[in-house]
Short mmCIF file of C-alpha atoms in Angstrom, two decimals:
data_model
loop_
_atom_site.label_atom_id
_atom_site.label_comp_id
_atom_site.label_asym_id
_atom_site.label_seq_id
_atom_site.Cartn_x
_atom_site.Cartn_y
_atom_site.Cartn_z
CA MET A 1 29.48 -0.30 44.20
CA THR A 2 28.40 -2.52 41.32
CA PHE A 3 27.01 -5.94 42.09
CA ASP A 4 27.16 -7.92 38.85
CA LYS A 5 30.91 -8.05 38.26
CA VAL A 6 34.04 -9.02 40.17
CA TYR A 7 36.52 -6.46 41.41
CA GLN A 8 39.51 -6.54 43.72
CA TYR A 9 40.59 -4.59 46.76
CA ASN A 10 43.20 -5.25 49.41
CA PHE A 11 42.22 -4.61 53.02
CA PRO A 12 44.04 -6.13 54.72
CA THR A 13 44.27 -9.23 52.52
CA THR A 14 43.44 -9.61 48.82
CA ILE A 15 39.67 -9.78 48.29
CA ARG A 16 37.99 -10.76 45.04
CA PHE A 17 34.45 -9.52 45.50
CA GLY A 18 31.37 -9.90 43.34
CA ALA A 19 29.05 -12.25 41.51
CA GLY A 20 31.06 -15.06 39.92
CA ALA A 21 34.23 -14.60 42.01
CA ILE A 22 34.21 -18.28 42.99
CA LYS A 23 34.80 -19.28 39.34
CA GLU A 24 38.34 -17.90 39.67
CA LEU A 25 39.34 -20.45 42.33
CA PRO A 26 40.68 -23.27 40.09
CA ALA A 27 42.88 -20.90 38.06
CA TYR A 28 44.17 -19.26 41.25
CA LEU A 29 45.25 -22.62 42.69
CA LYS A 30 47.01 -23.64 39.49
CA SER A 31 48.78 -20.31 39.13
CA ASN A 32 50.14 -20.73 42.65
CA GLY A 33 51.37 -24.27 42.03
CA LEU A 34 48.73 -25.83 44.29
CA SER A 35 47.11 -29.09 43.23
CA LYS A 36 45.89 -30.86 46.39
CA PRO A 37 43.63 -28.58 48.44
CA MET A 38 41.83 -29.72 51.57
CA ILE A 39 38.42 -28.06 51.73
CA VAL A 40 37.03 -27.49 55.20
CA THR A 41 33.28 -26.90 55.43
CA ASP A 42 30.30 -27.93 57.54
CA PRO A 43 28.04 -30.97 57.02
CA VAL A 44 25.13 -28.88 55.68
CA ILE A 45 27.15 -27.00 53.07
CA ALA A 46 28.90 -30.21 52.00
CA GLY A 47 25.54 -31.47 50.70
CA LEU A 48 24.42 -28.34 48.84
CA PRO A 49 24.41 -28.02 45.03
CA PHE A 50 26.69 -24.95 44.90
CA PHE A 51 29.34 -26.79 46.95
CA LYS A 52 29.20 -29.82 44.67
CA SER A 53 29.57 -27.43 41.72
CA ILE A 54 32.74 -25.92 43.26
CA ILE A 55 34.22 -29.43 43.71
CA LYS A 56 33.29 -30.33 40.13
CA ASP A 57 34.99 -27.19 38.76
CA LEU A 58 38.17 -27.98 40.72
CA GLU A 59 38.25 -31.61 39.63
CA ALA A 60 37.67 -30.59 36.00
CA GLN A 61 41.05 -28.85 36.22
CA GLN A 62 42.72 -32.06 37.44
CA LEU A 63 42.97 -30.78 41.01
CA SER A 64 42.87 -33.43 43.75
CA VAL A 65 40.28 -32.41 46.37
CA GLU A 66 39.81 -33.75 49.90
CA VAL A 67 36.76 -32.54 51.86
CA PHE A 68 36.62 -32.35 55.66
CA SER A 69 33.15 -31.54 57.02
CA ASN A 70 32.97 -33.42 60.32
CA ILE A 71 32.57 -30.34 62.52
CA HIS A 72 30.14 -29.04 65.16
CA LYS A 73 28.10 -25.88 64.58
CA ASN A 74 29.96 -24.40 67.56
CA PRO A 75 33.46 -25.77 66.86
CA VAL A 76 35.44 -27.71 69.45
CA LYS A 77 39.07 -28.75 69.75
CA SER A 78 38.43 -32.34 68.63
CA ASP A 79 37.10 -31.03 65.28
CA VAL A 80 40.49 -29.43 64.64
CA TYR A 81 42.41 -32.58 65.61
CA LYS A 82 40.28 -34.74 63.28
CA GLY A 83 40.85 -32.32 60.40
CA THR A 84 44.60 -32.32 61.00
CA GLU A 85 44.62 -36.15 60.93
CA LEU A 86 42.99 -36.02 57.48
CA TRP A 87 45.61 -33.49 56.35
CA ASP A 88 48.36 -35.86 57.47
CA GLN A 89 46.82 -38.93 55.84
CA SER A 90 46.05 -37.28 52.49
CA SER A 91 49.21 -35.19 51.90
CA ARG A 92 47.53 -31.89 51.11
CA ASP A 93 49.25 -28.66 50.02
CA SER A 94 46.64 -25.98 50.88
CA VAL A 95 43.51 -25.33 52.92
CA ILE A 96 40.31 -23.76 51.57
CA GLY A 97 37.69 -22.78 54.14
CA ILE A 98 34.20 -22.63 52.63
CA GLY A 99 31.25 -21.64 54.81
CA GLY A 100 30.26 -19.49 57.74
CA GLY A 101 32.09 -18.79 60.96
CA ALA A 102 32.24 -22.39 62.18
CA ALA A 103 33.83 -23.81 59.02
CA LEU A 104 36.26 -20.91 58.66
CA ASP A 105 37.29 -21.10 62.32
CA VAL A 106 38.03 -24.83 62.04
CA ALA A 107 39.86 -24.29 58.74
CA ARG A 108 42.03 -21.56 60.29
CA ALA A 109 42.76 -23.67 63.37
CA ILE A 110 43.84 -26.58 61.14
CA VAL A 111 46.11 -24.18 59.24
CA LEU A 112 47.72 -23.35 62.59
CA ARG A 113 47.97 -26.96 63.77
CA VAL A 114 49.63 -28.35 60.63
CA ASN A 115 53.06 -27.08 61.75
CA HIS A 116 52.32 -26.34 65.43
CA ARG A 117 51.68 -29.69 67.14
CA GLU A 118 51.65 -28.84 70.82
CA ASP A 119 48.30 -28.76 72.62
CA LEU A 120 46.06 -26.50 70.56
CA PHE A 121 45.17 -24.27 73.47
CA LYS A 122 48.83 -23.49 74.18
CA TYR A 123 48.33 -20.99 71.34
CA ASP A 124 45.39 -19.27 73.09
CA ASP A 125 45.84 -15.54 72.54
CA LEU A 126 44.31 -14.71 75.93
CA ILE A 127 47.31 -16.28 77.69
CA GLY A 128 49.87 -14.87 75.24
CA GLY A 129 49.97 -18.05 73.17
CA ASP A 130 50.38 -16.13 69.91
CA ILE A 131 54.15 -15.90 70.62
CA TYR A 132 54.40 -19.63 69.96
CA VAL A 133 53.00 -19.30 66.42
CA THR A 134 56.47 -19.25 64.84
CA ASN A 135 56.44 -21.81 62.02
CA ASP A 136 55.18 -21.49 58.46
CA VAL A 137 51.55 -22.30 57.74
CA PRO A 138 49.91 -23.83 54.63
CA HIS A 139 48.52 -21.67 51.84
CA PHE A 140 45.08 -20.59 53.11
CA ILE A 141 42.07 -19.44 51.07
CA THR A 142 38.63 -18.43 52.39
CA VAL A 143 35.23 -18.48 50.72
CA PRO A 144 32.36 -17.06 52.83
CA THR A 145 28.87 -18.45 52.29
CA THR A 146 27.11 -16.42 54.98
CA ALA A 147 27.13 -12.69 55.71
CA GLY A 148 27.73 -12.69 59.45
CA THR A 149 31.01 -13.41 61.18
CA GLY A 150 33.33 -11.98 58.54
CA SER A 151 35.79 -14.73 59.50
CA GLU A 152 37.08 -14.77 55.94
CA VAL A 153 39.12 -11.60 56.59
CA GLY A 154 40.11 -12.46 60.17
CA ARG A 155 43.32 -13.54 61.86
CA SER A 156 41.81 -15.58 64.65
CA ALA A 157 39.72 -18.68 65.28
CA ILE A 158 37.40 -19.25 68.21
CA ILE A 159 37.41 -22.88 69.32
CA ALA A 160 35.75 -24.27 72.46
CA ASP A 161 37.07 -26.86 74.88
CA ASP A 162 35.14 -30.13 74.39
CA GLU A 163 34.59 -30.57 78.14
CA THR A 164 34.41 -27.12 79.77
CA HIS A 165 32.82 -25.40 76.73
CA GLN A 166 35.02 -22.38 77.38
CA LYS A 167 35.95 -20.61 74.16
CA LYS A 168 39.61 -19.96 73.31
CA ILE A 169 41.02 -17.54 70.74
CA LEU A 170 43.79 -18.74 68.44
CA PHE A 171 45.41 -15.67 66.90
CA SER A 172 48.28 -14.76 64.62
CA PRO A 173 48.74 -12.52 61.55
CA LYS A 174 50.04 -15.71 59.90
CA LEU A 175 46.47 -17.07 60.01
CA MET A 176 45.08 -14.46 57.62
CA ALA A 177 43.93 -15.88 54.28
CA LYS A 178 46.17 -15.23 51.27
CA ILE A 179 43.04 -14.43 49.27
CA VAL A 180 39.28 -14.23 49.84
CA PHE A 181 36.77 -15.15 47.13
CA ALA A 182 33.67 -13.28 48.34
CA ASP A 183 30.86 -14.20 45.96
CA PRO A 184 27.40 -12.97 47.03
CA VAL A 185 25.78 -15.54 44.72
CA LEU A 186 26.86 -18.24 47.21
CA THR A 187 24.64 -16.59 49.85
CA MET A 188 21.53 -16.31 47.64
CA ASP A 189 20.00 -19.62 48.73
CA LEU A 190 20.47 -19.15 52.46
CA PRO A 191 17.20 -19.71 54.33
CA PRO A 192 15.62 -16.61 55.92
CA PHE A 193 16.49 -17.66 59.48
CA ILE A 194 20.22 -18.01 58.73
CA THR A 195 20.23 -14.74 56.77
CA ALA A 196 18.55 -12.95 59.68
CA ALA A 197 20.73 -14.44 62.43
CA THR A 198 24.03 -14.00 60.61
CA GLY A 199 23.01 -10.50 59.51
CA MET A 200 22.36 -9.48 63.11
CA ASP A 201 25.75 -10.97 64.00
CA ALA A 202 27.32 -8.61 61.45
CA LEU A 203 25.36 -5.67 62.88
CA THR A 204 26.50 -6.60 66.40
CA HIS A 205 30.14 -6.69 65.24
CA ASN A 206 29.88 -3.23 63.70
CA MET A 207 28.01 -1.66 66.62
CA GLU A 208 30.17 -3.20 69.34
CA ALA A 209 33.36 -2.32 67.46
CA PHE A 210 32.20 1.29 67.16
CA LEU A 211 31.53 1.44 70.91
CA ALA A 212 34.62 -0.51 72.03
CA LYS A 213 36.84 1.52 74.34
CA ASN A 214 40.15 1.25 72.47
CA PRO A 215 40.81 4.29 70.25
CA HIS A 216 40.91 3.27 66.57
CA PRO A 217 39.42 5.92 64.24
CA LEU A 218 39.90 3.75 61.13
CA CYS A 219 37.75 0.98 62.63
CA ASP A 220 35.14 3.52 63.78
CA GLY A 221 34.68 4.72 60.20
CA ILE A 222 34.46 1.20 58.82
CA ALA A 223 31.95 0.20 61.52
CA LEU A 224 29.63 3.12 60.78
CA GLU A 225 29.64 2.34 57.05
CA GLY A 226 28.95 -1.32 57.88
CA ILE A 227 25.94 -0.24 59.98
CA TYR A 228 24.72 1.91 57.09
CA LEU A 229 24.93 -0.98 54.59
CA ILE A 230 23.06 -3.32 56.94
CA LYS A 231 20.32 -0.73 57.54
CA ASP A 232 19.70 -0.72 53.79
CA ALA A 233 20.00 -4.44 53.17
CA LEU A 234 19.19 -6.86 56.00
CA GLU A 235 15.41 -6.81 55.92
CA LYS A 236 15.37 -7.22 52.13
CA ALA A 237 18.10 -9.90 52.13
CA THR A 238 16.02 -11.87 54.64
CA ASN A 239 12.52 -11.48 53.23
CA HIS A 240 13.00 -10.64 49.50
CA PRO A 241 16.65 -11.34 48.65
CA ASP A 242 18.29 -9.96 45.54
CA LEU A 243 21.92 -9.61 44.44
CA GLU A 244 22.21 -6.04 45.72
CA SER A 245 20.98 -6.78 49.26
CA ARG A 246 23.09 -9.95 49.45
CA SER A 247 26.17 -8.05 48.21
CA LYS A 248 25.70 -5.27 50.76
CA MET A 249 25.35 -7.79 53.59
CA LEU A 250 28.47 -9.70 52.50
CA MET A 251 30.46 -6.45 52.38
CA ALA A 252 29.09 -5.27 55.76
CA SER A 253 29.98 -8.62 57.31
CA MET A 254 33.62 -8.27 56.25
CA MET A 255 33.63 -4.67 57.47
CA GLY A 256 32.40 -5.77 60.89
CA ALA A 257 35.21 -8.32 61.18
CA ILE A 258 37.81 -5.73 60.17
CA ALA A 259 36.36 -3.20 62.63
CA PHE A 260 36.23 -5.55 65.60
CA GLN A 261 40.00 -5.87 65.76
CA LYS A 262 39.30 -2.81 67.94
CA GLY A 263 37.33 -5.02 70.33
CA LEU A 264 33.80 -6.23 71.06
CA GLY A 265 31.71 -5.91 74.21
CA VAL A 266 28.89 -6.92 76.49
CA VAL A 267 26.60 -8.36 73.79
CA HIS A 268 29.17 -10.94 72.71
CA SER A 269 29.84 -11.88 76.32
CA LEU A 270 26.10 -12.45 76.77
CA ALA A 271 25.93 -14.47 73.55
CA HIS A 272 28.99 -16.74 73.78
CA PRO A 273 27.72 -18.70 76.85
CA LEU A 274 24.43 -19.43 75.06
CA SER A 275 26.38 -21.12 72.28
CA SER A 276 28.71 -23.08 74.54
CA LEU A 277 26.10 -24.12 77.16
CA LEU A 278 22.94 -24.50 75.05
CA ASP A 279 24.38 -24.82 71.52
CA THR A 280 22.48 -21.68 70.43
CA HIS A 281 23.37 -20.34 66.98
CA HIS A 282 25.89 -17.54 67.60
CA GLY A 283 24.14 -15.01 65.38
CA LEU A 284 20.77 -15.72 67.01
CA ALA A 285 22.32 -15.34 70.47
CA ASN A 286 23.70 -11.92 69.49
CA ALA A 287 20.45 -10.92 67.82
CA VAL A 288 18.28 -11.52 70.89
CA ASN A 289 20.77 -9.89 73.27
CA ILE A 290 21.81 -6.82 71.27
CA PRO A 291 18.91 -4.49 72.24
CA TYR A 292 19.51 -5.19 75.94
CA GLY A 293 23.29 -4.86 75.69
CA MET A 294 23.04 -1.60 73.75
CA GLU A 295 20.58 -0.18 76.30
CA PHE A 296 23.07 -1.02 79.07
CA ASN A 297 25.77 1.00 77.26
CA ILE A 298 23.85 4.24 76.56
CA ALA A 299 24.56 6.16 79.79
CA GLY A 300 27.86 7.98 79.43
CA PHE A 301 28.16 7.26 75.71
CA GLU A 302 25.29 9.35 74.38
CA ASP A 303 27.43 10.91 71.65
CA LYS A 304 28.42 7.52 70.22
CA PHE A 305 24.76 6.49 70.16
CA ARG A 306 23.83 9.80 68.52
CA ARG A 307 26.26 9.00 65.70
CA MET A 308 24.83 5.49 65.28
CA ALA A 309 21.27 6.89 65.23
CA ARG A 310 22.33 9.39 62.56
CA THR A 311 23.89 6.59 60.49
CA LEU A 312 20.65 4.61 60.80
CA GLU A 313 18.73 7.77 59.73
CA LEU A 314 16.44 7.62 62.75
CA LYS A 315 14.07 10.51 63.56
CA GLU A 316 15.32 10.72 67.14
CA GLU A 317 19.12 10.83 67.33
CA ASN A 318 19.65 9.10 70.67
CA GLY A 319 20.38 5.74 72.25
CA GLU A 320 16.77 4.95 73.06
CA ALA A 321 15.91 5.27 69.37
CA VAL A 322 18.75 2.87 68.48
CA VAL A 323 17.41 0.28 70.96
CA GLU A 324 13.88 0.67 69.59
CA TYR A 325 15.26 0.28 66.05
CA LEU A 326 16.95 -3.01 67.06
CA PHE A 327 13.73 -4.44 68.52
CA ASP A 328 11.82 -3.36 65.39
CA LEU A 329 14.43 -4.85 63.04
CA ASN A 330 14.38 -8.16 64.95
CA ALA A 331 10.59 -8.24 64.59
CA LYS A 332 10.77 -7.59 60.84
CA ILE A 333 13.20 -10.47 60.31
CA HIS A 334 11.40 -12.82 62.74
CA ILE A 335 13.97 -12.88 65.54
CA PRO A 336 12.41 -13.39 69.02
CA HIS A 337 12.59 -10.59 71.58
CA HIS A 338 13.19 -12.88 74.57
CA LEU A 339 15.69 -15.58 75.56
CA SER A 340 12.86 -17.80 76.83
CA GLU A 341 11.77 -18.16 73.19
CA ILE A 342 15.11 -19.74 72.25
CA GLY A 343 15.33 -22.32 75.03
CA VAL A 344 16.84 -20.36 77.91
CA LYS A 345 15.32 -21.18 81.30
CA ALA A 346 15.55 -19.41 84.66
CA GLU A 347 17.75 -22.22 86.02
CA HIS A 348 20.40 -21.43 83.35
CA ILE A 349 20.92 -17.82 84.47
CA GLU A 350 23.51 -18.41 87.21
CA THR A 351 25.73 -20.60 85.01
CA LEU A 352 25.33 -18.23 82.06
CA SER A 353 26.35 -15.31 84.28
CA ASP A 354 29.50 -17.14 85.41
CA LEU A 355 30.45 -17.94 81.79
CA ALA A 356 29.70 -14.39 80.64
CA LEU A 357 31.95 -12.92 83.32
CA ALA A 358 34.79 -15.26 82.22
CA ASP A 359 34.30 -14.32 78.54
CA PHE A 360 37.00 -12.45 76.63
CA ALA A 361 34.80 -9.85 74.91
CA HIS A 362 33.49 -7.57 77.68
CA PRO A 363 36.85 -6.11 78.84
CA ASN A 364 36.66 -3.97 75.67
CA ASN A 365 33.11 -2.81 76.41
CA PRO A 366 33.01 0.99 76.88
CA LYS A 367 31.95 0.54 80.49
CA PRO A 368 32.82 -2.23 83.00
CA VAL A 369 30.43 -5.19 83.32
CA ASN A 370 30.29 -7.25 86.52
CA ARG A 371 28.58 -10.55 87.26
CA GLU A 372 25.46 -8.90 88.70
CA ASP A 373 25.16 -6.79 85.53
CA PHE A 374 25.24 -9.95 83.41
CA LYS A 375 22.66 -11.63 85.64
CA GLN A 376 20.31 -8.64 85.42
CA LEU A 377 20.74 -8.41 81.63
CA TYR A 378 19.90 -12.10 81.23
CA LEU A 379 16.87 -11.74 83.51
CA LYS A 380 15.68 -8.69 81.58
CA ALA A 381 16.08 -10.53 78.27
CA LEU A 382 14.49 -13.74 79.57
#
């Protein structure tokens, strides 16, 4: 894989990957007869120089741009409704999501809501709501700026209820981007903490997808290659970033999102309640919990862990070595080992355990997880 030029592949959507890919955006819009994009991003990205440069390039081609950035770092339903109001008021013809998981989730949910105006959570995939996604959706383009969630290649958005904080999944093949402009240069200026947390999110996606109980050999292969790329790149991308390490992380992030159509597991069910209850960064929540969740899964799945250890090129090819590797990697990229270091207190454990049990991810874990398991995992990680 070369890192200094743009190339294209299609899996499952069209992906323009490489340094400088973002420069193709204005010409792509014009060639598709689009002139009034609504850009959905987060408040931090909206103020950064690279984002202002993207807007400038679009406006230089006489494209009318409207920016919506009024979103929470863990997106809620009201964010989506506000964005749809702006769409209505400004007569847009396309949606461009630019950012990490939060921005891309809100962008995708707005794409759904434009022509589906019943209560947003009627479309929750967990209650079969995808069958109601029947109308056309606006032209949708994604531009990732972090290497973590891989939302740019996804078909779903995770949005929380403003009051209950419970996360809902909006899903439909219609919600896949028409094209992804994946430019690793846009990730070069990420601060080390965000690089580390989002990178561990990508690793969690790949590892949990590989372990998930549903048979899907294609996803297994993608997940193992994603793990291999992260092994080579995450520490360097965090501490001494260069184009190669950033490119590998961006690719591995997309691979994790493709692989986890197979399912996720216990780590995500431990992490999601931290985001909804305590507003913890999703990647950080996964990063702290992954060694404990992986340790929980070893018994009965030794062969899967042997294959992950081999992919990581560890001396000992077993689950214990994988867990040790995860603790070591977290230390190298300055991720804490314990939940108490990121604001979790003993009095949160019962509520967290309830939320974890209600979470959508753990039914795909290779082994069942009950409420007591979640409680003990939180206590161990505390």
